[in-house]
Short mmCIF file of C-alpha atoms in Angstrom, two decimals:
data_model
loop_
_atom_site.label_atom_id
_atom_site.label_comp_id
_atom_site.label_asym_id
_atom_site.label_seq_id
_atom_site.Cartn_x
_atom_site.Cartn_y
_atom_site.Cartn_z
CA MET A 1 -41.21 19.31 85.87
CA ASN A 2 -40.16 15.80 86.68
CA LEU A 3 -41.77 14.51 83.48
CA GLU A 4 -40.18 17.20 81.37
CA TYR A 5 -36.80 16.54 82.92
CA PHE A 6 -37.22 12.85 82.29
CA LEU A 7 -38.10 13.47 78.65
CA PHE A 8 -35.10 15.76 78.29
CA LEU A 9 -32.78 13.10 79.70
CA ALA A 10 -34.36 10.48 77.45
CA LEU A 11 -33.95 12.62 74.35
CA ARG A 12 -30.41 13.50 75.30
CA ALA A 13 -29.51 9.86 75.90
CA THR A 14 -31.12 8.91 72.59
CA GLY A 15 -29.19 11.62 70.80
CA LEU A 16 -25.90 10.58 72.36
CA VAL A 17 -26.49 6.96 71.44
CA ALA A 18 -27.55 7.91 67.92
CA VAL A 19 -24.54 10.16 67.30
CA ALA A 20 -22.09 7.72 68.84
CA LEU A 21 -23.56 4.83 66.83
CA CYS A 22 -23.66 6.86 63.60
CA VAL A 23 -20.11 8.23 63.85
CA GLY A 24 -18.57 5.13 65.28
CA TYR A 25 -20.28 2.40 63.33
CA THR A 26 -23.41 2.76 61.13
CA PHE A 27 -22.08 5.45 58.78
CA TRP A 28 -19.00 3.42 57.96
CA ARG A 29 -20.97 0.21 57.83
CA PHE A 30 -23.51 1.60 55.36
CA LEU A 31 -20.81 3.34 53.33
CA GLY A 32 -18.75 0.15 53.10
CA VAL A 33 -21.78 -1.94 52.14
CA SER A 34 -22.90 0.50 49.43
CA LEU A 35 -19.46 0.84 47.87
CA SER A 36 -18.88 -2.90 48.02
CA THR A 37 -22.23 -3.51 46.33
CA ALA A 38 -21.47 -0.93 43.63
CA GLY A 39 -18.10 -2.56 42.98
CA THR A 40 -19.70 -6.00 42.76
CA VAL A 41 -22.26 -4.73 40.25
CA LEU A 42 -19.53 -3.19 38.10
CA GLY A 43 -17.62 -6.46 38.01
CA PRO A 44 -18.62 -9.70 36.30
CA ARG A 45 -21.31 -11.73 37.99
CA GLN A 46 -19.32 -14.92 37.56
CA ALA A 47 -15.84 -15.16 36.10
CA GLY A 48 -15.73 -16.95 32.75
CA VAL A 49 -19.52 -16.86 32.28
CA PRO A 50 -21.21 -14.45 29.82
CA ASP A 51 -22.81 -11.53 31.62
CA PRO A 52 -26.47 -11.00 30.59
CA ARG A 53 -26.14 -7.28 31.28
CA ILE A 54 -23.72 -6.87 28.36
CA GLU A 55 -25.36 -6.31 24.98
CA ARG A 56 -24.82 -9.20 22.62
CA VAL A 57 -23.43 -8.77 19.12
CA GLY A 58 -26.42 -8.59 16.80
CA SER A 59 -26.99 -9.92 13.30
CA GLY A 60 -25.91 -6.60 11.78
CA GLU A 61 -22.40 -5.39 12.55
CA PRO A 62 -20.34 -8.29 13.97
CA ALA A 63 -18.49 -6.13 16.49
CA HIS A 64 -18.84 -5.24 20.14
CA ARG A 65 -20.06 -1.74 20.80
CA ALA A 66 -17.54 0.49 22.50
CA TYR A 67 -17.83 0.46 26.28
CA TRP A 68 -18.20 4.23 26.46
CA TRP A 69 -21.05 4.31 23.96
CA ARG A 70 -23.78 2.71 26.10
CA GLN A 71 -22.49 0.09 28.52
CA MET A 72 -20.64 2.67 30.60
CA TRP A 73 -23.90 4.47 31.37
CA LEU A 74 -25.74 1.23 32.09
CA ASP A 75 -23.03 0.15 34.52
CA THR A 76 -22.97 3.53 36.24
CA TRP A 77 -26.75 3.57 36.62
CA SER A 78 -26.78 -0.04 37.85
CA ALA A 79 -24.04 0.71 40.37
CA ALA A 80 -25.90 3.81 41.64
CA CYS A 81 -29.19 1.96 42.03
CA ALA A 82 -27.52 -1.02 43.69
CA ALA A 83 -25.62 1.19 46.16
CA MET A 84 -28.75 3.07 47.22
CA LEU A 85 -30.86 -0.05 47.41
CA SER A 86 -28.23 -1.78 49.54
CA ILE A 87 -28.37 1.09 52.06
CA TRP A 88 -32.19 1.02 52.14
CA TYR A 89 -32.28 -2.75 52.43
CA ARG A 90 -29.76 -2.89 55.28
CA LEU A 91 -31.51 -0.04 57.13
CA THR A 92 -35.02 -1.44 56.90
CA THR A 93 -34.21 -5.14 57.18
CA ASP A 94 -31.06 -5.57 59.24
CA TRP A 95 -31.51 -2.60 61.57
CA LEU A 96 -35.13 -1.50 61.90
CA LYS A 97 -36.93 -4.81 61.42
CA ARG A 98 -34.41 -6.98 63.22
CA SER A 99 -31.96 -5.20 65.54
CA VAL A 100 -34.20 -2.36 66.78
CA THR A 101 -37.24 -4.63 67.14
CA ARG A 102 -35.20 -7.08 69.22
CA LEU A 103 -33.90 -4.27 71.46
CA PHE A 104 -37.44 -3.08 72.15
CA GLN A 105 -38.26 -6.66 73.09
CA GLY A 106 -35.30 -6.81 75.48
CA ARG A 107 -33.39 -9.19 73.28
CA ARG A 108 -29.85 -9.08 72.04
CA PRO A 109 -29.79 -7.60 68.48
CA GLU A 110 -27.28 -10.11 67.07
CA THR A 111 -28.68 -13.39 68.41
CA GLY A 112 -32.19 -12.55 69.57
CA VAL A 113 -31.45 -14.05 73.03
CA ARG A 114 -33.56 -12.53 75.82
CA GLY A 115 -31.72 -10.43 78.44
CA GLU A 116 -30.59 -12.18 81.61
CA ASN A 117 -32.44 -9.89 84.02
CA GLY A 118 -34.73 -6.90 84.16
CA PHE A 119 -31.94 -4.37 84.32
CA THR A 120 -30.31 -5.74 81.16
CA ARG A 121 -33.63 -5.77 79.35
CA GLY A 122 -34.31 -2.23 80.49
CA VAL A 123 -31.01 -0.98 79.15
CA MET A 124 -31.73 -2.67 75.83
CA ARG A 125 -35.14 -0.98 75.61
CA ALA A 126 -33.55 2.36 76.55
CA VAL A 127 -30.97 2.29 73.75
CA ALA A 128 -33.45 1.04 71.16
CA PRO A 129 -34.66 4.55 70.09
CA GLY A 130 -31.06 5.79 69.84
CA THR A 131 -30.13 2.75 67.80
CA ALA A 132 -32.99 3.40 65.38
CA VAL A 133 -32.04 7.06 65.02
CA GLY A 134 -28.32 6.24 64.75
CA ALA A 135 -28.99 3.69 62.05
CA ALA A 136 -31.15 6.17 60.13
CA MET A 137 -28.52 8.91 60.51
CA GLY A 138 -25.75 6.57 59.38
CA ALA A 139 -27.80 5.46 56.37
CA LEU A 140 -28.67 9.03 55.42
CA SER A 141 -25.07 10.24 55.78
CA ALA A 142 -23.73 7.31 53.77
CA ALA A 143 -26.37 7.87 51.08
CA LEU A 144 -25.36 11.52 50.89
CA VAL A 145 -21.67 10.68 50.50
CA VAL A 146 -22.43 7.96 47.95
CA SER A 147 -24.67 10.36 46.01
CA VAL A 148 -21.87 12.92 45.77
CA SER A 149 -19.43 10.20 44.73
CA LEU A 150 -21.85 8.93 42.08
CA ALA A 151 -22.42 12.46 40.81
CA VAL A 152 -18.66 12.89 40.41
CA LEU A 153 -18.52 9.49 38.69
CA GLY A 154 -21.31 10.60 36.37
CA LEU A 155 -19.41 13.77 35.51
CA LEU A 156 -16.28 11.75 34.81
CA CYS A 157 -18.30 9.41 32.60
CA GLY A 158 -19.63 12.45 30.78
CA VAL A 159 -16.11 13.71 30.23
CA VAL A 160 -15.06 10.28 28.97
CA TRP A 161 -18.08 10.11 26.65
CA LEU A 162 -17.52 13.61 25.28
CA SER A 163 -13.81 12.86 24.82
CA ALA A 164 -14.61 9.65 22.97
CA VAL A 165 -17.23 11.32 20.76
CA SER A 166 -14.80 14.16 20.04
CA ALA A 167 -12.13 11.62 19.13
CA VAL A 168 -14.61 9.90 16.81
CA LEU A 169 -15.50 13.18 15.10
CA ILE A 170 -11.84 14.21 14.79
CA LEU A 171 -10.79 10.82 13.42
CA ARG A 172 -13.71 10.75 10.99
CA GLY A 173 -12.91 14.27 9.87
CA ALA A 174 -9.22 13.49 9.47
CA ASP A 175 -10.02 10.30 7.55
CA GLY A 176 -12.48 12.15 5.33
CA LEU A 177 -10.00 14.96 4.75
CA TRP A 178 -7.28 12.44 3.90
CA THR A 179 -9.62 10.79 1.41
CA ALA A 180 -10.65 14.14 -0.03
CA VAL A 181 -7.03 15.26 -0.44
CA ARG A 182 -6.26 12.02 -2.23
CA ARG A 183 -9.61 12.21 -4.01
CA GLY A 184 -10.12 8.57 -3.24
CA ARG A 185 -13.68 8.41 -4.54
CA MET A 186 -14.74 4.81 -4.02
CA LYS A 187 -16.67 3.34 -6.92
CA CYS A 188 -17.28 -0.27 -7.83
CA PRO A 189 -15.32 -1.43 -10.93
CA TYR A 190 -17.65 -4.33 -11.72
CA PRO A 191 -20.25 -4.46 -14.52
CA GLY A 192 -23.84 -4.07 -13.47
CA CYS A 193 -22.79 -2.05 -10.41
CA TYR A 194 -20.33 0.82 -10.94
CA ARG A 195 -21.99 2.47 -7.95
CA PRO A 196 -20.18 4.86 -5.60
CA PHE A 197 -20.07 4.09 -1.89
CA PRO A 198 -18.75 6.00 1.14
CA LEU A 199 -17.33 2.94 2.89
CA ALA A 200 -16.40 -0.54 1.73
CA VAL A 201 -17.30 -3.72 3.58
CA HIS A 202 -14.16 -5.03 5.29
CA ARG A 203 -13.54 -8.67 6.17
CA CYS A 204 -11.96 -9.75 9.45
CA PRO A 205 -8.71 -11.59 8.61
CA ASN A 206 -9.28 -13.93 11.54
CA CYS A 207 -12.88 -15.14 11.11
CA GLY A 208 -13.96 -13.57 7.80
CA GLU A 209 -16.93 -11.67 9.24
CA ALA A 210 -18.08 -8.70 7.13
CA HIS A 211 -17.84 -5.29 8.85
CA ALA A 212 -19.92 -2.65 7.06
CA GLU A 213 -19.23 0.14 9.59
CA LEU A 214 -15.48 -0.10 10.05
CA ARG A 215 -14.91 3.56 10.86
CA PRO A 216 -14.72 5.63 14.05
CA GLY A 217 -18.12 5.42 15.72
CA ARG A 218 -20.22 3.62 18.28
CA TYR A 219 -18.20 0.42 17.88
CA GLY A 220 -14.93 2.16 18.73
CA ALA A 221 -12.80 5.15 17.82
CA LEU A 222 -9.39 3.69 17.03
CA TRP A 223 -10.44 0.09 16.46
CA HIS A 224 -13.41 -2.24 16.51
CA VAL A 225 -13.38 -5.54 18.35
CA CYS A 226 -14.73 -8.27 16.09
CA VAL A 227 -17.01 -10.93 17.50
CA CYS A 228 -14.01 -13.28 17.37
CA GLY A 229 -11.96 -10.87 19.53
CA ARG A 230 -9.69 -9.52 16.74
CA ARG A 231 -9.02 -5.77 16.78
CA LEU A 232 -9.60 -4.02 13.45
CA VAL A 233 -8.30 -0.50 12.81
CA THR A 234 -10.93 2.02 11.74
CA THR A 235 -9.15 4.59 9.55
CA SER A 236 -7.17 4.74 6.33
CA LEU A 237 -4.48 6.57 8.30
CA ALA A 238 -3.98 3.34 10.27
CA ASP A 239 -3.86 1.17 7.11
CA ARG A 240 -7.47 0.00 7.17
CA GLN A 241 -7.07 -0.64 3.42
CA ARG A 242 -4.88 -3.66 4.20
CA LEU A 243 -8.02 -5.54 5.17
CA ALA A 244 -9.87 -7.41 2.44
CA ALA A 245 -12.66 -5.14 1.17
CA ARG A 246 -15.82 -5.80 -0.81
CA CYS A 247 -18.37 -3.62 -2.56
CA PRO A 248 -21.37 -3.01 -0.24
CA HIS A 249 -23.73 -3.22 -3.25
CA CYS A 250 -22.58 -6.26 -5.26
CA ASP A 251 -20.33 -7.92 -2.63
CA GLN A 252 -17.40 -8.37 -5.02
CA GLN A 253 -13.75 -8.10 -4.05
CA LEU A 254 -12.20 -4.62 -4.25
CA PRO A 255 -8.51 -3.80 -4.72
CA GLU A 256 -6.52 -2.88 -1.65
CA ALA A 257 -5.93 0.68 -2.83
CA VAL A 258 -9.64 1.59 -2.94
CA GLY A 259 -10.36 4.29 -0.40
CA SER A 260 -6.74 5.33 0.16
CA THR A 261 -5.75 6.23 -3.39
CA ARG A 262 -7.25 8.62 -5.88
CA VAL A 263 -9.06 6.71 -8.60
CA VAL A 264 -8.75 7.82 -12.22
CA HIS A 265 -11.49 6.41 -14.47
CA VAL A 266 -10.53 6.22 -18.15
CA PRO A 267 -12.92 4.56 -20.61
CA ILE A 268 -11.41 3.54 -23.97
CA VAL A 269 -14.20 4.02 -26.52
CA GLY A 270 -14.31 3.14 -30.17
CA GLY A 271 -16.18 1.07 -32.71
CA THR A 272 -15.96 -2.70 -33.11
CA SER A 273 -12.57 -3.69 -34.60
CA SER A 274 -11.14 -0.20 -34.04
CA GLY A 275 -8.28 -1.70 -31.96
CA LYS A 276 -9.36 -0.76 -28.41
CA THR A 277 -8.22 -3.95 -26.71
CA MET A 278 -4.84 -3.98 -28.42
CA LEU A 279 -4.40 -0.31 -27.61
CA MET A 280 -5.11 -1.02 -23.94
CA ALA A 281 -2.55 -3.84 -23.98
CA ALA A 282 -0.05 -1.48 -25.62
CA MET A 283 -0.74 1.18 -22.99
CA VAL A 284 -0.10 -1.29 -20.16
CA ALA A 285 3.07 -2.50 -21.86
CA GLY A 286 4.14 1.12 -22.29
CA LEU A 287 3.60 1.91 -18.62
CA GLU A 288 5.68 -1.13 -17.68
CA SER A 289 8.38 0.01 -20.12
CA TRP A 290 8.47 3.44 -18.50
CA ALA A 291 8.69 1.76 -15.09
CA GLN A 292 12.02 0.23 -16.12
CA ARG A 293 13.63 3.55 -17.00
CA SER A 294 12.03 6.20 -14.76
CA ARG A 295 10.55 6.82 -11.32
CA LEU A 296 7.23 5.51 -12.59
CA LYS A 297 6.08 2.28 -10.91
CA VAL A 298 3.21 0.12 -12.13
CA GLU A 299 1.54 -2.86 -10.49
CA PHE A 300 -1.68 -4.75 -10.98
CA ALA A 301 -4.35 -3.83 -8.46
CA SER A 302 -5.53 -7.42 -8.00
CA ARG A 303 -4.72 -10.99 -8.94
CA THR A 304 -7.58 -10.94 -11.46
CA ASP A 305 -6.01 -7.99 -13.29
CA SER A 306 -2.67 -9.77 -13.40
CA GLN A 307 -4.31 -12.92 -14.79
CA ASP A 308 -6.27 -10.97 -17.40
CA ALA A 309 -3.12 -9.17 -18.55
CA GLY A 310 -1.22 -12.43 -18.75
CA THR A 311 -3.95 -14.08 -20.83
CA LEU A 312 -4.12 -11.12 -23.24
CA ASN A 313 -0.32 -10.94 -23.66
CA GLN A 314 -0.08 -14.67 -24.29
CA GLN A 315 -2.77 -14.38 -26.92
CA LEU A 316 -0.97 -11.48 -28.60
CA ARG A 317 2.34 -13.36 -28.62
CA GLN A 318 0.76 -16.45 -30.15
CA SER A 319 -1.57 -14.96 -32.75
CA GLY A 320 -0.60 -11.29 -32.94
CA TRP A 321 -4.14 -10.05 -32.41
CA ALA A 322 -6.76 -9.69 -29.69
CA LEU A 323 -10.14 -11.37 -29.67
CA LYS A 324 -13.20 -9.22 -30.03
CA THR A 325 -14.43 -7.86 -26.70
CA GLN A 326 -17.38 -9.94 -25.53
CA GLY A 327 -20.01 -9.64 -22.85
CA GLY A 328 -22.06 -6.72 -21.61
CA GLN A 329 -20.68 -3.87 -19.57
CA PRO A 330 -16.93 -4.13 -18.95
CA ARG A 331 -15.13 -4.79 -15.71
CA ALA A 332 -12.52 -2.11 -15.06
CA PHE A 333 -8.94 -3.23 -15.65
CA MET A 334 -7.12 -1.79 -12.63
CA LEU A 335 -3.52 -0.65 -12.23
CA ILE A 336 -1.75 1.13 -9.38
CA VAL A 337 0.50 3.78 -10.93
CA ARG A 338 3.11 5.44 -8.70
CA HIS A 339 5.48 8.30 -9.33
CA GLY A 340 7.61 9.17 -6.34
CA ARG A 341 5.30 9.41 -3.36
CA GLN A 342 2.24 10.00 -5.51
CA ARG A 343 0.03 7.19 -6.69
CA ARG A 344 -3.19 6.66 -8.61
CA LEU A 345 -5.57 3.74 -8.97
CA LEU A 346 -6.21 3.61 -12.70
CA TYR A 347 -9.50 2.13 -13.93
CA LEU A 348 -9.33 1.30 -17.66
CA TYR A 349 -12.64 0.33 -19.28
CA ASP A 350 -12.68 -1.58 -22.58
CA PRO A 351 -16.34 -1.78 -23.67
CA MET A 352 -17.66 -3.60 -26.70
CA GLY A 353 -17.89 -1.50 -29.83
CA GLU A 354 -21.59 -2.38 -29.97
CA SER A 355 -22.10 -0.49 -26.72
CA LEU A 356 -21.90 2.73 -28.76
CA ARG A 357 -24.30 1.68 -31.51
CA ASP A 358 -27.12 3.96 -30.27
CA ALA A 359 -28.04 6.41 -27.50
CA ASP A 360 -29.75 3.78 -25.36
CA SER A 361 -26.67 1.54 -25.42
CA VAL A 362 -24.40 4.44 -24.45
CA ARG A 363 -26.75 5.39 -21.63
CA GLU A 364 -26.37 1.91 -20.15
CA GLN A 365 -22.60 2.42 -19.76
CA GLN A 366 -22.88 3.81 -16.23
CA TYR A 367 -19.11 3.83 -15.70
CA LEU A 368 -18.98 6.81 -18.08
CA ALA A 369 -20.54 8.90 -15.31
CA HIS A 370 -17.31 8.58 -13.30
CA SER A 371 -14.93 9.43 -16.16
CA ASP A 372 -11.87 11.54 -15.40
CA GLY A 373 -10.82 11.43 -19.04
CA VAL A 374 -11.73 9.62 -22.23
CA VAL A 375 -9.53 7.82 -24.76
CA LEU A 376 -11.30 8.01 -28.12
CA VAL A 377 -9.97 5.32 -30.48
CA ALA A 378 -10.17 6.62 -34.05
CA ASP A 379 -9.94 4.07 -36.86
CA VAL A 380 -9.89 6.55 -39.73
CA LEU A 381 -10.00 3.72 -42.28
CA ALA A 382 -13.65 3.20 -41.27
CA GLU A 383 -14.63 6.80 -42.04
CA PRO A 384 -16.55 7.06 -45.37
CA GLU A 385 -14.87 10.36 -46.25
CA VAL A 386 -11.43 8.75 -45.87
CA ARG A 387 -12.46 5.62 -47.81
CA ARG A 388 -13.46 7.75 -50.77
CA ARG A 389 -9.92 9.10 -50.98
CA LEU A 390 -8.30 5.68 -51.35
CA ARG A 391 -7.07 4.56 -54.76
CA GLY A 392 -5.85 1.28 -56.25
CA PRO A 393 -3.90 -1.03 -53.89
CA ASP A 394 -4.66 1.25 -50.95
CA VAL A 395 -8.23 -0.02 -50.95
CA GLU A 396 -6.98 -3.59 -50.52
CA ARG A 397 -4.57 -2.55 -47.78
CA ALA A 398 -7.39 -0.81 -45.91
CA ASP A 399 -9.71 -3.82 -46.29
CA ALA A 400 -6.97 -6.16 -45.04
CA ALA A 401 -6.75 -4.06 -41.87
CA ARG A 402 -10.41 -4.90 -41.12
CA PRO A 403 -11.78 -1.38 -40.55
CA ALA A 404 -14.15 -0.75 -37.66
CA GLU A 405 -17.89 -1.10 -38.17
CA GLN A 406 -18.37 2.61 -37.58
CA GLY A 407 -16.14 5.58 -38.21
CA PRO A 408 -14.71 7.85 -35.49
CA MET A 409 -17.19 10.60 -36.34
CA ASP A 410 -20.17 8.31 -35.66
CA THR A 411 -18.52 7.08 -32.44
CA TYR A 412 -17.97 10.64 -31.28
CA GLN A 413 -21.52 11.75 -32.08
CA ARG A 414 -23.08 8.83 -30.20
CA LEU A 415 -20.78 9.35 -27.23
CA THR A 416 -20.78 13.07 -26.68
CA GLY A 417 -24.46 13.75 -26.06
CA GLU A 418 -25.00 10.91 -23.60
CA LEU A 419 -21.68 11.64 -21.89
CA ALA A 420 -22.90 15.13 -21.07
CA ALA A 421 -26.10 13.67 -19.60
CA LEU A 422 -24.24 11.04 -17.56
CA THR A 423 -21.44 13.18 -16.13
CA GLY A 424 -22.82 16.71 -16.21
CA ARG A 425 -19.23 17.91 -16.60
CA ARG A 426 -18.23 16.97 -20.15
CA GLY A 427 -16.87 20.48 -20.69
CA ARG A 428 -14.18 19.83 -18.07
CA LEU A 429 -13.13 16.35 -19.24
CA PRO A 430 -9.91 15.79 -21.21
CA VAL A 431 -10.17 13.59 -24.28
CA ALA A 432 -7.15 11.80 -25.74
CA THR A 433 -7.84 10.93 -29.36
CA VAL A 434 -5.68 8.03 -30.57
CA VAL A 435 -5.50 7.21 -34.26
CA THR A 436 -4.86 3.46 -34.43
CA LYS A 437 -3.43 1.15 -37.12
CA ARG A 438 -0.68 3.63 -37.92
CA ASP A 439 1.46 0.83 -39.38
CA VAL A 440 -1.20 0.51 -42.11
CA LEU A 441 -1.65 4.26 -42.56
CA ASP A 442 2.11 4.62 -43.18
CA GLN A 443 1.76 2.34 -46.21
CA ILE A 444 -1.28 4.02 -47.80
CA SER A 445 -0.03 6.46 -50.42
CA SER A 446 -3.49 7.93 -51.08
CA LEU A 447 -3.34 9.69 -47.70
CA PRO A 448 -0.70 11.99 -46.28
CA VAL A 449 1.60 10.32 -43.73
CA PRO A 450 0.63 11.06 -40.10
CA GLY A 451 3.26 13.50 -38.97
CA ALA A 452 3.55 16.31 -36.46
CA GLY A 453 0.17 17.61 -35.44
CA ILE A 454 -2.30 14.75 -35.67
CA ASP A 455 -5.22 17.17 -35.31
CA GLY A 456 -4.12 18.96 -38.46
CA TRP A 457 -3.64 15.64 -40.24
CA LEU A 458 -7.19 14.59 -39.31
CA SER A 459 -8.54 17.82 -40.76
CA GLU A 460 -6.50 17.26 -43.91
CA ILE A 461 -8.00 13.83 -44.57
CA GLY A 462 -11.58 14.99 -44.04
CA LEU A 463 -12.16 14.73 -40.29
CA GLY A 464 -12.00 18.40 -39.46
CA ALA A 465 -15.52 18.26 -38.01
CA LEU A 466 -14.30 15.70 -35.49
CA VAL A 467 -11.40 17.92 -34.41
CA ARG A 468 -13.65 20.98 -34.12
CA GLY A 469 -16.29 19.03 -32.19
CA LEU A 470 -13.77 17.64 -29.70
CA GLY A 471 -12.28 21.07 -29.15
CA HIS A 472 -15.69 22.57 -28.57
CA ASP A 473 -17.33 19.88 -26.41
CA PHE A 474 -14.49 18.82 -24.11
CA GLY A 475 -12.27 20.67 -21.67
CA THR A 476 -9.15 19.88 -23.63
CA ALA A 477 -8.24 17.49 -26.44
CA ARG A 478 -4.91 15.98 -27.54
CA TYR A 479 -4.06 13.67 -30.41
CA TRP A 480 -1.75 10.72 -31.04
CA ALA A 481 -1.15 8.17 -33.78
CA VAL A 482 -0.14 4.74 -32.49
CA SER A 483 0.60 1.29 -33.90
CA ALA A 484 -0.66 -1.15 -31.27
CA HIS A 485 0.65 -3.94 -33.50
CA ALA A 486 4.19 -2.62 -33.11
CA ALA A 487 3.76 -2.24 -29.34
CA THR A 488 2.37 -5.70 -28.51
CA GLY A 489 3.06 -9.35 -29.14
CA ALA A 490 6.33 -10.96 -30.15
CA GLY A 491 8.93 -8.48 -31.32
CA ALA A 492 7.21 -5.45 -29.75
CA LEU A 493 9.09 -2.19 -30.09
CA ASP A 494 9.98 -0.61 -26.76
CA SER A 495 9.81 2.90 -28.19
CA GLU A 496 6.34 2.27 -29.61
CA GLN A 497 5.17 0.87 -26.28
CA ARG A 498 6.22 4.02 -24.46
CA ARG A 499 4.52 6.10 -27.15
CA ALA A 500 1.30 4.10 -26.73
CA ALA A 501 1.35 4.91 -23.01
CA GLU A 502 1.43 8.66 -23.62
CA PRO A 503 -2.37 9.16 -23.87
CA VAL A 504 -3.03 7.56 -20.50
CA LEU A 505 -0.01 9.33 -18.97
CA TRP A 506 -1.45 12.60 -20.21
CA VAL A 507 -4.79 11.86 -18.52
CA LEU A 508 -2.95 10.89 -15.33
CA ALA A 509 -0.98 14.13 -15.52
CA ARG A 510 -4.28 16.01 -15.71
CA SER A 511 -5.23 14.34 -12.40
CA GLY A 512 -2.14 15.80 -10.73
CA LEU A 513 0.32 12.92 -11.10
CA ARG A 514 3.69 14.45 -12.01
CA VAL A 515 4.40 12.49 -15.19
CA LYS A 516 4.44 15.25 -17.82
CA GLY A 517 8.17 14.78 -18.13
CA LEU A 518 7.56 11.33 -19.62
CA LEU A 519 5.61 12.73 -22.56
CA ALA A 520 7.56 13.23 -25.77
CA ASN A 521 5.58 16.42 -26.24
CA PRO A 522 3.45 17.60 -23.31
CA ALA A 523 1.01 19.07 -25.80
CA GLY A 524 0.38 15.55 -27.02
CA THR A 525 0.24 16.38 -30.73
CA GLN A 526 3.61 15.14 -31.93
CA ALA A 527 3.45 11.93 -33.96
CA PRO A 528 6.39 9.59 -34.38
CA GLY A 529 7.98 8.55 -37.60
CA PRO A 530 6.58 5.74 -39.74
CA VAL A 531 6.53 2.14 -38.65
CA ASP A 532 7.60 -0.13 -41.50
CA MET A 533 5.96 -3.53 -41.18
CA PRO A 534 3.69 -5.82 -43.20
CA VAL A 535 -0.05 -5.63 -42.85
CA PRO A 536 -1.49 -8.87 -41.41
CA ASP A 537 -5.09 -9.90 -41.93
CA ARG A 538 -6.59 -9.27 -38.52
CA SER A 539 -9.24 -7.29 -36.76
CA GLY A 540 -7.45 -4.74 -34.61
CA ARG A 541 -4.22 -2.89 -33.99
#
């Protein structure tokens, strides 16, 4: 009984010491140490020095990954491990191996100094078991509280991660919907490329680094942080298009409006010397003329387009004619056309006439696959059936106008089959047929004067098959007769410039731009009166 009573008193004393030590000291000590360690791990190891725990910007995207994407979880896991390890380390090292061992040896736990007398050493040995149990209880209680706290932190991190991912998905969806509503299909305007792409490469305005993934994602939802520290917005809704952009395939500069504005692709096709280049110059001049007297606004999409237009206009003012189109596939001539709050990015393609000489050449014109409408340039003076109708001086007048190398019927036949193969939607495309060199046609008495209803006039002079083919193969067809000579160069007629712009305005109207009111006849078949001017010896009108 005496032994049992002694053991009972010993256990009770140990329990009292353990509880008192746990509640009064070790629990709070372990809890403070673990939280302090977790906070230290979450902070920088040394202020102003790069932290090796943070992922470096790689050779791919020159931007820091968003904190919530991966680093948040790494920090949380590191803090949890550090907090638990600090409790285990303090328990096993500071308490069990040092303090408790010293108490069993009759030494003071802080200094290791031996007790002054036997009684003091006995008391130390008596409280040693309670100290060990109290330390273990304090460590276990603190670990439990820290575990709950870390679990809550993990849940909060999960909420943050889900919120960020949801924001990314919403922003991506909104940006995609905005692009879809505007039909801003991004396609390269440069020869040899012409390829579509979902996202342009954007350059940082501060350091010039190329960002190929500048959209809501793992590098950030609202913005990305460039390696230089500059914040870059990630959506078109936040004016991402203000950043310099390049094609991801050929790395050439893209106009600012790409990605935020619906693009309308309009190739101008016709034989060599049919007057395509002069017609394009007349169309641009006509759009600018309309901009001075209506809500229509026109601007060049890039400095290169402005320079090209200036060079062509200077050439037309000096010599009255345009040089033959050279080179391989054409670079798109780009204009931003606005009407009220609507706007379109207009791609005008002026290919060489030789590009339509055979099926293989047409197939190489990959920009045709993106066509939203086609301007077919018809030099009727090159058509054999029309040439046979000419008599006397009219033959000389036609020869002086330098007819195209192939007639409009040959151009149409070479274009239509390959266009169906390239686009797969030829039956939905509008085609604006423009009879050029009208100033010459007005002076040829062997042919009727182009009047109202150019389609009927074409049938009358022997090109009925062309009219029937266009009406059958394309979604809709309209006809104009234009004198590019009267609309360009020195002494250009303002009225003829506006008339020359009607075909491209009609195609833009088909894309949803509200410009039908600018057309003299929305049906597009009304021809103007004759243009009385001499016939110069040159290659195109």
